[in-house]
Amino acid sequence: MLRYRLEGSGPPLLLIHGWGVTYAIWQNLAPLLKPHFQVIMVELPGLGGSSDVIVQEPYYQGCAEAIEEVRQELGIEKWAMLAYSTGTRAAEAYIKRYPQSVSHAIFLCPTYILEIWAVFLRLLDAPHSPSLMQWVFSDWRLHSLVRTFGFNGQRHDYTYAWKNEIEIQPLDILVRSLCEMPGQGRTPFSVPSVPTLFIWGGRDALIARPRHLGPQDVVIPANHSAPMLAAPAVAEVVIPYVLEGRIVTVGKTRSKILRRSLRLNRGQKKVRFMKNRRILSFREKQTPQRRRFSLQKRKSSLQTQQRRFRKNY
């Protein structure tokens, strides 16, 4: 049985995480979804607190069967699915096997990878010693992979959080979940007649986004870390699609407003701190001569106001 967590109330929405991480990936997105849905977060086989799949069984087929066990355990007749990264391949396998159990499917940063990264997977799939594989997926090398593919090479605290979480997962599961993707991540998605939406990151360095978008494709201003760094934009697309079947788009300006709103909700003190930090940063950039000039200018202005006050009264 997969480890799972329930939050919120409403129509059931299953969240499926991506490569090497657990349902902690939803820490920024789940709070935005649970007022509208009963959010069901699972951990895929062999990851986190979930038991492994049978070695002889294809990994993603095992994922599909394990997810179905959760649905039956919870007594859910039909649910919507939001899958992220390699989790989209688990969702694809599930929908092919149990299409009657899915009302809507949303694939976030779906793993149809660029050809250059598929070469890496082909090399990874060749026979290697366990010690070499352990060396590749550890320390600064793993952190570099996370930072490159997940965050476009940018520094962020989340890169270390992801690296630390991935590093403790079973090595064979990490390799299988990559190498057993259909066509090693280069096979186009094939989903039965279930309402499906693809959410692509406009700055995703890992994924080969379609050149010509279809009616079921939405692009948001995000890289491959969208569940963490672009959670408000993701929620704005997911909620109306699952509840109403309505597709909305999120532009750069709207995304900035959503991120600022999220900061406001987390507390006005943080916003004031950011504002004060900008003021301090401006003052630090001033030269001593410039600061003296500014002080003299303010002093002169104050003296002028005082003279006008005495003259009038």
C-alpha positions as YAML, in Angstrom:
chain: A
units: angstrom
residues:
- id: 1
  name: MET
  ca: [0.00, 0.00, 0.00]
- id: 2
  name: LEU
  ca: [1.22, 3.47, -0.86]
- id: 3
  name: ARG
  ca: [1.70, 5.99, 1.89]
- id: 4
  name: TYR
  ca: [-0.80, 8.80, 1.47]
- id: 5
  name: ARG
  ca: [-2.03, 11.96, 3.17]
- id: 6
  name: LEU
  ca: [-5.46, 13.62, 3.08]
- id: 7
  name: GLU
  ca: [-6.17, 17.34, 3.40]
- id: 8
  name: GLY
  ca: [-9.22, 19.52, 2.79]
- id: 9
  name: SER
  ca: [-12.72, 18.61, 1.71]
- id: 10
  name: GLY
  ca: [-14.59, 18.56, -1.59]
- id: 11
  name: PRO
  ca: [-14.19, 16.62, -4.84]
- id: 12
  name: PRO
  ca: [-11.23, 14.20, -4.60]
- id: 13
  name: LEU
  ca: [-8.01, 15.36, -6.28]
- id: 14
  name: LEU
  ca: [-5.04, 13.00, -6.38]
- id: 15
  name: LEU
  ca: [-1.55, 14.57, -6.40]
- id: 16
  name: ILE
  ca: [1.34, 12.51, -7.79]
- id: 17
  name: HIS
  ca: [4.87, 13.77, -7.17]
- id: 18
  name: GLY
  ca: [7.89, 13.63, -9.45]
- id: 19
  name: TRP
  ca: [11.30, 11.97, -9.52]
- id: 20
  name: GLY
  ca: [12.99, 11.04, -6.26]
- id: 21
  name: VAL
  ca: [10.93, 13.30, -4.00]
- id: 22
  name: THR
  ca: [7.88, 12.70, -1.78]
- id: 23
  name: TYR
  ca: [4.59, 14.48, -1.27]
- id: 24
  name: ALA
  ca: [6.55, 17.23, 0.51]
- id: 25
  name: ILE
  ca: [6.83, 18.72, -3.00]
- id: 26
  name: TRP
  ca: [3.23, 19.96, -2.57]
- id: 27
  name: GLN
  ca: [3.89, 22.07, 0.54]
- id: 28
  name: ASN
  ca: [3.24, 25.33, -1.33]
- id: 29
  name: LEU
  ca: [0.48, 24.11, -3.65]
- id: 30
  name: ALA
  ca: [-1.65, 21.94, -1.34]
- id: 31
  name: PRO
  ca: [-2.73, 24.89, 0.89]
- id: 32
  name: LEU
  ca: [-4.11, 26.62, -2.23]
- id: 33
  name: LEU
  ca: [-6.02, 23.52, -3.38]
- id: 34
  name: LYS
  ca: [-7.47, 22.11, -0.16]
- id: 35
  name: PRO
  ca: [-10.18, 24.81, 0.24]
- id: 36
  name: HIS
  ca: [-11.66, 23.45, -3.01]
- id: 37
  name: PHE
  ca: [-10.81, 19.72, -2.96]
- id: 38
  name: GLN
  ca: [-10.12, 16.74, -0.81]
- id: 39
  name: VAL
  ca: [-6.43, 16.57, -1.64]
- id: 40
  name: ILE
  ca: [-4.94, 13.07, -1.67]
- id: 41
  name: MET
  ca: [-1.14, 13.09, -1.77]
- id: 42
  name: VAL
  ca: [0.56, 9.74, -2.41]
- id: 43
  name: GLU
  ca: [4.16, 8.60, -2.43]
- id: 44
  name: LEU
  ca: [5.00, 6.36, -5.37]
- id: 45
  name: PRO
  ca: [6.32, 2.80, -4.85]
- id: 46
  name: GLY
  ca: [9.74, 2.56, -3.23]
- id: 47
  name: LEU
  ca: [9.85, 6.25, -2.31]
- id: 48
  name: GLY
  ca: [9.32, 7.87, 1.07]
- id: 49
  name: GLY
  ca: [7.19, 5.61, 3.24]
- id: 50
  name: SER
  ca: [5.75, 3.46, 0.43]
- id: 51
  name: SER
  ca: [6.64, -0.18, -0.16]
- id: 52
  name: ASP
  ca: [8.52, -1.23, -3.29]
- id: 53
  name: VAL
  ca: [7.05, -2.81, -6.42]
- id: 54
  name: ILE
  ca: [7.87, -6.33, -7.59]
- id: 55
  name: VAL
  ca: [11.24, -6.29, -9.34]
- id: 56
  name: GLN
  ca: [10.00, -8.27, -12.35]
- id: 57
  name: GLU
  ca: [7.05, -5.91, -12.86]
- id: 58
  name: PRO
  ca: [7.50, -2.74, -14.97]
- id: 59
  name: TYR
  ca: [7.79, 0.20, -12.60]
- id: 60
  name: TYR
  ca: [5.03, 2.40, -13.97]
- id: 61
  name: GLN
  ca: [2.63, -0.51, -14.32]
- id: 62
  name: GLY
  ca: [3.27, -1.21, -10.64]
- id: 63
  name: CYS
  ca: [2.59, 2.46, -9.89]
- id: 64
  name: ALA
  ca: [-0.80, 2.21, -11.60]
- id: 65
  name: GLU
  ca: [-1.83, -0.85, -9.60]
- id: 66
  name: ALA
  ca: [-0.65, 0.70, -6.32]
- id: 67
  name: ILE
  ca: [-2.57, 3.92, -7.00]
- id: 68
  name: GLU
  ca: [-5.72, 1.89, -7.70]
- id: 69
  name: GLU
  ca: [-5.32, 0.21, -4.29]
- id: 70
  name: VAL
  ca: [-5.45, 3.65, -2.66]
- id: 71
  name: ARG
  ca: [-8.64, 4.57, -4.53]
- id: 72
  name: GLN
  ca: [-10.31, 1.36, -3.41]
- id: 73
  name: GLU
  ca: [-9.06, 1.82, 0.16]
- id: 74
  name: LEU
  ca: [-10.63, 5.30, 0.33]
- id: 75
  name: GLY
  ca: [-13.85, 4.19, -1.35]
- id: 76
  name: ILE
  ca: [-13.61, 6.84, -4.07]
- id: 77
  name: GLU
  ca: [-15.63, 6.16, -7.20]
- id: 78
  name: LYS
  ca: [-13.95, 8.75, -9.42]
- id: 79
  name: TRP
  ca: [-11.20, 11.27, -8.85]
- id: 80
  name: ALA
  ca: [-9.27, 13.95, -10.68]
- id: 81
  name: MET
  ca: [-5.48, 13.69, -10.99]
- id: 82
  name: LEU
  ca: [-2.70, 16.28, -10.88]
- id: 83
  name: ALA
  ca: [0.64, 14.68, -11.71]
- id: 84
  name: TYR
  ca: [4.05, 16.35, -11.86]
- id: 85
  name: SER
  ca: [7.25, 15.55, -13.79]
- id: 86
  name: THR
  ca: [7.92, 11.77, -13.90]
- id: 87
  name: GLY
  ca: [4.70, 11.34, -11.94]
- id: 88
  name: THR
  ca: [2.91, 12.17, -15.20]
- id: 89
  name: ARG
  ca: [4.13, 8.84, -16.58]
- id: 90
  name: ALA
  ca: [2.65, 7.06, -13.56]
- id: 91
  name: ALA
  ca: [-0.62, 8.93, -14.15]
- id: 92
  name: GLU
  ca: [-0.52, 8.01, -17.84]
- id: 93
  name: ALA
  ca: [-0.13, 4.32, -16.97]
- id: 94
  name: TYR
  ca: [-3.01, 4.56, -14.48]
- id: 95
  name: ILE
  ca: [-5.37, 6.28, -16.92]
- id: 96
  name: LYS
  ca: [-4.66, 3.66, -19.59]
- id: 97
  name: ARG
  ca: [-5.50, 0.92, -17.09]
- id: 98
  name: TYR
  ca: [-8.41, 2.59, -15.24]
- id: 99
  name: PRO
  ca: [-9.87, 5.38, -17.41]
- id: 100
  name: GLN
  ca: [-13.31, 4.92, -15.88]
- id: 101
  name: SER
  ca: [-11.94, 6.06, -12.49]
- id: 102
  name: VAL
  ca: [-10.60, 9.44, -13.67]
- id: 103
  name: SER
  ca: [-12.74, 12.55, -14.19]
- id: 104
  name: HIS
  ca: [-9.94, 14.96, -15.18]
- id: 105
  name: ALA
  ca: [-6.18, 14.61, -15.63]
- id: 106
  name: ILE
  ca: [-3.68, 17.46, -15.36]
- id: 107
  name: PHE
  ca: [-0.05, 16.90, -16.29]
- id: 108
  name: LEU
  ca: [2.26, 19.54, -14.80]
- id: 109
  name: CYS
  ca: [5.73, 19.79, -16.39]
- id: 110
  name: PRO
  ca: [5.04, 16.49, -18.21]
- id: 111
  name: THR
  ca: [8.13, 14.41, -18.91]
- id: 112
  name: TYR
  ca: [8.52, 14.62, -22.64]
- id: 113
  name: ILE
  ca: [12.18, 15.52, -22.39]
- id: 114
  name: LEU
  ca: [14.59, 17.20, -24.77]
- id: 115
  name: GLU
  ca: [16.61, 14.85, -26.98]
- id: 116
  name: ILE
  ca: [19.89, 15.93, -25.38]
- id: 117
  name: TRP
  ca: [18.69, 14.71, -21.96]
- id: 118
  name: ALA
  ca: [17.41, 11.45, -23.47]
- id: 119
  name: VAL
  ca: [21.03, 10.70, -24.40]
- id: 120
  name: PHE
  ca: [21.90, 10.91, -20.70]
- id: 121
  name: LEU
  ca: [19.14, 8.40, -19.89]
- id: 122
  name: ARG
  ca: [20.42, 5.99, -22.53]
- id: 123
  name: LEU
  ca: [23.87, 6.15, -20.95]
- id: 124
  name: LEU
  ca: [22.30, 5.67, -17.53]
- id: 125
  name: ASP
  ca: [20.45, 2.57, -18.73]
- id: 126
  name: ALA
  ca: [23.68, 0.84, -19.76]
- id: 127
  name: PRO
  ca: [25.28, -1.62, -17.28]
- id: 128
  name: HIS
  ca: [27.18, 0.20, -14.53]
- id: 129
  name: SER
  ca: [28.61, -0.77, -11.18]
- id: 130
  name: PRO
  ca: [26.45, 0.16, -8.16]
- id: 131
  name: SER
  ca: [29.32, 2.17, -6.71]
- id: 132
  name: LEU
  ca: [29.48, 4.35, -9.83]
- id: 133
  name: MET
  ca: [25.72, 4.97, -9.75]
- id: 134
  name: GLN
  ca: [25.91, 5.81, -6.05]
- id: 135
  name: TRP
  ca: [28.70, 8.27, -6.82]
- id: 136
  name: VAL
  ca: [26.66, 9.97, -9.57]
- id: 137
  name: PHE
  ca: [23.56, 10.41, -7.41]
- id: 138
  name: SER
  ca: [25.23, 11.85, -4.32]
- id: 139
  name: ASP
  ca: [26.87, 14.99, -2.92]
- id: 140
  name: TRP
  ca: [27.60, 17.93, -5.22]
- id: 141
  name: ARG
  ca: [26.91, 15.86, -8.34]
- id: 142
  name: LEU
  ca: [23.29, 15.23, -7.35]
- id: 143
  name: HIS
  ca: [22.91, 18.84, -6.26]
- id: 144
  name: SER
  ca: [24.18, 19.97, -9.66]
- id: 145
  name: LEU
  ca: [21.60, 17.77, -11.41]
- id: 146
  name: VAL
  ca: [18.77, 19.14, -9.26]
- id: 147
  name: ARG
  ca: [19.90, 22.71, -9.73]
- id: 148
  name: THR
  ca: [20.36, 22.33, -13.51]
- id: 149
  name: PHE
  ca: [17.18, 20.45, -14.38]
- id: 150
  name: GLY
  ca: [14.85, 21.71, -11.66]
- id: 151
  name: PHE
  ca: [15.89, 25.34, -11.32]
- id: 152
  name: ASN
  ca: [17.66, 26.20, -14.58]
- id: 153
  name: GLY
  ca: [20.96, 26.50, -12.75]
- id: 154
  name: GLN
  ca: [19.70, 29.13, -10.30]
- id: 155
  name: ARG
  ca: [20.54, 29.06, -6.61]
- id: 156
  name: HIS
  ca: [17.69, 28.45, -4.19]
- id: 157
  name: ASP
  ca: [17.18, 26.90, -0.76]
- id: 158
  name: TYR
  ca: [14.86, 24.34, -2.32]
- id: 159
  name: THR
  ca: [17.70, 22.86, -4.37]
- id: 160
  name: TYR
  ca: [19.33, 21.61, -1.17]
- id: 161
  name: ALA
  ca: [16.00, 20.36, 0.21]
- id: 162
  name: TRP
  ca: [15.37, 18.36, -2.96]
- id: 163
  name: LYS
  ca: [18.92, 17.02, -3.06]
- id: 164
  name: ASN
  ca: [18.74, 15.87, 0.56]
- id: 165
  name: GLU
  ca: [15.41, 14.12, -0.03]
- id: 166
  name: ILE
  ca: [16.47, 12.42, -3.27]
- id: 167
  name: GLU
  ca: [19.77, 11.25, -1.77]
- id: 168
  name: ILE
  ca: [18.06, 9.04, 0.84]
- id: 169
  name: GLN
  ca: [15.80, 7.24, -1.67]
- id: 170
  name: PRO
  ca: [16.70, 3.72, -2.93]
- id: 171
  name: LEU
  ca: [19.14, 3.96, -5.82]
- id: 172
  name: ASP
  ca: [17.44, 1.26, -7.89]
- id: 173
  name: ILE
  ca: [14.10, 3.11, -7.73]
- id: 174
  name: LEU
  ca: [15.76, 6.36, -8.83]
- id: 175
  name: VAL
  ca: [17.29, 4.62, -11.85]
- id: 176
  name: ARG
  ca: [14.20, 2.56, -12.76]
- id: 177
  name: SER
  ca: [11.84, 5.53, -12.61]
- id: 178
  name: LEU
  ca: [14.06, 7.33, -15.13]
- id: 179
  name: CYS
  ca: [15.03, 4.50, -17.47]
- id: 180
  name: GLU
  ca: [11.57, 2.88, -17.60]
- id: 181
  name: MET
  ca: [9.77, 5.97, -18.83]
- id: 182
  name: PRO
  ca: [8.19, 5.21, -22.23]
- id: 183
  name: GLY
  ca: [10.87, 5.75, -24.85]
- id: 184
  name: GLN
  ca: [13.08, 6.97, -22.00]
- id: 185
  name: GLY
  ca: [11.04, 10.13, -21.84]
- id: 186
  name: ARG
  ca: [10.76, 10.70, -25.60]
- id: 187
  name: THR
  ca: [7.46, 8.94, -26.31]
- id: 188
  name: PRO
  ca: [4.52, 11.35, -26.71]
- id: 189
  name: PHE
  ca: [1.75, 10.98, -24.16]
- id: 190
  name: SER
  ca: [-1.10, 8.68, -25.07]
- id: 191
  name: VAL
  ca: [-4.18, 9.19, -22.89]
- id: 192
  name: PRO
  ca: [-7.63, 7.63, -23.49]
- id: 193
  name: SER
  ca: [-10.76, 9.74, -23.76]
- id: 194
  name: VAL
  ca: [-10.34, 11.48, -20.39]
- id: 195
  name: PRO
  ca: [-10.39, 15.31, -20.20]
- id: 196
  name: THR
  ca: [-6.68, 16.14, -20.02]
- id: 197
  name: LEU
  ca: [-4.75, 19.38, -19.59]
- id: 198
  name: PHE
  ca: [-1.00, 19.84, -20.04]
- id: 199
  name: ILE
  ca: [0.65, 22.65, -18.05]
- id: 200
  name: TRP
  ca: [4.09, 23.51, -19.45]
- id: 201
  name: GLY
  ca: [6.71, 25.71, -17.82]
- id: 202
  name: GLY
  ca: [7.71, 28.49, -20.17]
- id: 203
  name: ARG
  ca: [11.28, 28.38, -18.81]
- id: 204
  name: ASP
  ca: [11.55, 24.62, -18.28]
- id: 205
  name: ALA
  ca: [15.05, 23.56, -19.39]
- id: 206
  name: LEU
  ca: [14.26, 19.84, -19.14]
- id: 207
  name: ILE
  ca: [11.04, 19.47, -21.11]
- id: 208
  name: ALA
  ca: [10.46, 19.67, -24.88]
- id: 209
  name: ARG
  ca: [7.39, 21.89, -24.99]
- id: 210
  name: PRO
  ca: [5.28, 21.63, -28.18]
- id: 211
  name: ARG
  ca: [6.11, 24.28, -30.75]
- id: 212
  name: HIS
  ca: [2.45, 24.57, -31.67]
- id: 213
  name: LEU
  ca: [0.20, 24.50, -28.63]
- id: 214
  name: GLY
  ca: [-3.09, 22.69, -28.79]
- id: 215
  name: PRO
  ca: [-6.36, 23.58, -27.05]
- id: 216
  name: GLN
  ca: [-5.35, 21.41, -24.07]
- id: 217
  name: ASP
  ca: [-1.94, 23.08, -23.58]
- id: 218
  name: VAL
  ca: [-1.29, 25.93, -21.14]
- id: 219
  name: VAL
  ca: [2.07, 27.64, -20.58]
- id: 220
  name: ILE
  ca: [2.84, 29.30, -17.25]
- id: 221
  name: PRO
  ca: [5.87, 31.48, -16.37]
- id: 222
  name: ALA
  ca: [7.86, 28.82, -14.52]
- id: 223
  name: ASN
  ca: [10.73, 26.36, -14.77]
- id: 224
  name: HIS
  ca: [10.64, 22.69, -13.73]
- id: 225
  name: SER
  ca: [10.20, 23.64, -10.06]
- id: 226
  name: ALA
  ca: [6.67, 24.91, -10.74]
- id: 227
  name: PRO
  ca: [4.96, 23.17, -7.76]
- id: 228
  name: MET
  ca: [7.27, 25.03, -5.40]
- id: 229
  name: LEU
  ca: [8.10, 28.36, -7.06]
- id: 230
  name: ALA
  ca: [4.96, 28.89, -9.16]
- id: 231
  name: ALA
  ca: [2.28, 27.35, -6.94]
- id: 232
  name: PRO
  ca: [-0.21, 30.28, -7.27]
- id: 233
  name: ALA
  ca: [-0.04, 30.14, -11.07]
- id: 234
  name: VAL
  ca: [-0.53, 26.36, -11.04]
- id: 235
  name: ALA
  ca: [-3.51, 26.64, -8.69]
- id: 236
  name: GLU
  ca: [-5.15, 29.30, -10.85]
- id: 237
  name: VAL
  ca: [-5.12, 26.89, -13.80]
- id: 238
  name: VAL
  ca: [-5.98, 23.70, -11.91]
- id: 239
  name: ILE
  ca: [-8.98, 24.86, -9.85]
- id: 240
  name: PRO
  ca: [-11.28, 26.10, -12.67]
- id: 241
  name: TYR
  ca: [-10.31, 23.20, -14.93]
- id: 242
  name: VAL
  ca: [-11.24, 20.50, -12.43]
- id: 243
  name: LEU
  ca: [-14.35, 22.23, -11.07]
- id: 244
  name: GLU
  ca: [-15.74, 23.73, -14.28]
- id: 245
  name: GLY
  ca: [-13.74, 22.27, -17.17]
- id: 246
  name: ARG
  ca: [-12.62, 25.83, -17.92]
- id: 247
  name: ILE
  ca: [-9.10, 26.55, -19.21]
- id: 248
  name: VAL
  ca: [-7.44, 29.78, -18.09]
- id: 249
  name: THR
  ca: [-4.04, 31.21, -18.95]
- id: 250
  name: VAL
  ca: [-1.61, 32.96, -16.63]
- id: 251
  name: GLY
  ca: [0.67, 35.68, -17.99]
- id: 252
  name: LYS
  ca: [3.81, 37.12, -16.45]
- id: 253
  name: THR
  ca: [2.04, 40.16, -14.97]
- id: 254
  name: ARG
  ca: [-0.71, 38.05, -13.43]
- id: 255
  name: SER
  ca: [1.87, 35.62, -12.03]
- id: 256
  name: LYS
  ca: [3.70, 38.46, -10.27]
- id: 257
  name: ILE
  ca: [0.44, 39.64, -8.70]
- id: 258
  name: LEU
  ca: [-0.29, 36.11, -7.48]
- id: 259
  name: ARG
  ca: [3.17, 35.74, -5.94]
- id: 260
  name: ARG
  ca: [2.82, 39.11, -4.17]
- id: 261
  name: SER
  ca: [-0.62, 38.08, -2.89]
- id: 262
  name: LEU
  ca: [0.91, 34.89, -1.52]
- id: 263
  name: ARG
  ca: [3.53, 36.90, 0.36]
- id: 264
  name: LEU
  ca: [0.81, 39.15, 1.79]
- id: 265
  name: ASN
  ca: [-1.12, 36.14, 3.03]
- id: 266
  name: ARG
  ca: [1.97, 34.86, 4.80]
- id: 267
  name: GLY
  ca: [2.16, 38.01, 6.91]
- id: 268
  name: GLN
  ca: [2.51, 41.76, 6.53]
- id: 269
  name: LYS
  ca: [5.73, 41.76, 8.55]
- id: 270
  name: LYS
  ca: [7.57, 39.90, 5.80]
- id: 271
  name: VAL
  ca: [6.36, 42.39, 3.21]
- id: 272
  name: ARG
  ca: [7.46, 45.33, 5.35]
- id: 273
  name: PHE
  ca: [10.82, 43.65, 5.86]
- id: 274
  name: MET
  ca: [11.28, 43.29, 2.09]
- id: 275
  name: LYS
  ca: [10.35, 46.95, 1.60]
- id: 276
  name: ASN
  ca: [12.77, 48.08, 4.31]
- id: 277
  name: ARG
  ca: [15.48, 45.87, 2.83]
- id: 278
  name: ARG
  ca: [15.07, 47.63, -0.52]
- id: 279
  name: ILE
  ca: [15.38, 51.01, 1.22]
- id: 280
  name: LEU
  ca: [18.50, 49.92, 3.06]
- id: 281
  name: SER
  ca: [19.96, 48.53, -0.14]
- id: 282
  name: PHE
  ca: [19.44, 51.93, -1.83]
- id: 283
  name: ARG
  ca: [21.09, 53.77, 1.05]
- id: 284
  name: GLU
  ca: [24.06, 51.42, 1.04]
- id: 285
  name: LYS
  ca: [24.66, 52.20, -2.63]
- id: 286
  name: GLN
  ca: [24.89, 55.94, -1.93]
- id: 287
  name: THR
  ca: [28.34, 57.47, -1.62]
- id: 288
  name: PRO
  ca: [29.18, 59.55, 1.51]
- id: 289
  name: GLN
  ca: [29.12, 62.73, -0.59]
- id: 290
  name: ARG
  ca: [25.69, 61.86, -1.97]
- id: 291
  name: ARG
  ca: [24.33, 61.17, 1.52]
- id: 292
  name: ARG
  ca: [25.64, 64.52, 2.82]
- id: 293
  name: PHE
  ca: [24.05, 66.28, -0.14]
- id: 294
  name: SER
  ca: [20.70, 64.58, 0.56]
- id: 295
  name: LEU
  ca: [20.84, 65.54, 4.25]
- id: 296
  name: GLN
  ca: [21.70, 69.16, 3.42]
- id: 297
  name: LYS
  ca: [18.86, 69.29, 0.89]
- id: 298
  name: ARG
  ca: [16.34, 68.01, 3.44]
- id: 299
  name: LYS
  ca: [17.66, 70.45, 6.06]
- id: 300
  name: SER
  ca: [17.35, 73.36, 3.64]
- id: 301
  name: SER
  ca: [13.80, 72.34, 2.75]
- id: 302
  name: LEU
  ca: [12.85, 72.19, 6.43]
- id: 303
  name: GLN
  ca: [14.31, 75.67, 7.08]
- id: 304
  name: THR
  ca: [12.33, 77.08, 4.15]
- id: 305
  name: GLN
  ca: [9.11, 75.63, 5.54]
- id: 306
  name: GLN
  ca: [9.84, 77.12, 8.98]
- id: 307
  name: ARG
  ca: [10.41, 80.61, 7.51]
- id: 308
  name: ARG
  ca: [7.11, 80.41, 5.62]
- id: 309
  name: PHE
  ca: [5.33, 79.34, 8.79]
- id: 310
  name: ARG
  ca: [6.71, 82.35, 10.79]
- id: 311
  name: LYS
  ca: [5.84, 84.74, 7.97]
- id: 312
  name: ASN
  ca: [2.24, 83.59, 7.84]
- id: 313
  name: TYR
  ca: [1.74, 83.56, 11.59]
...
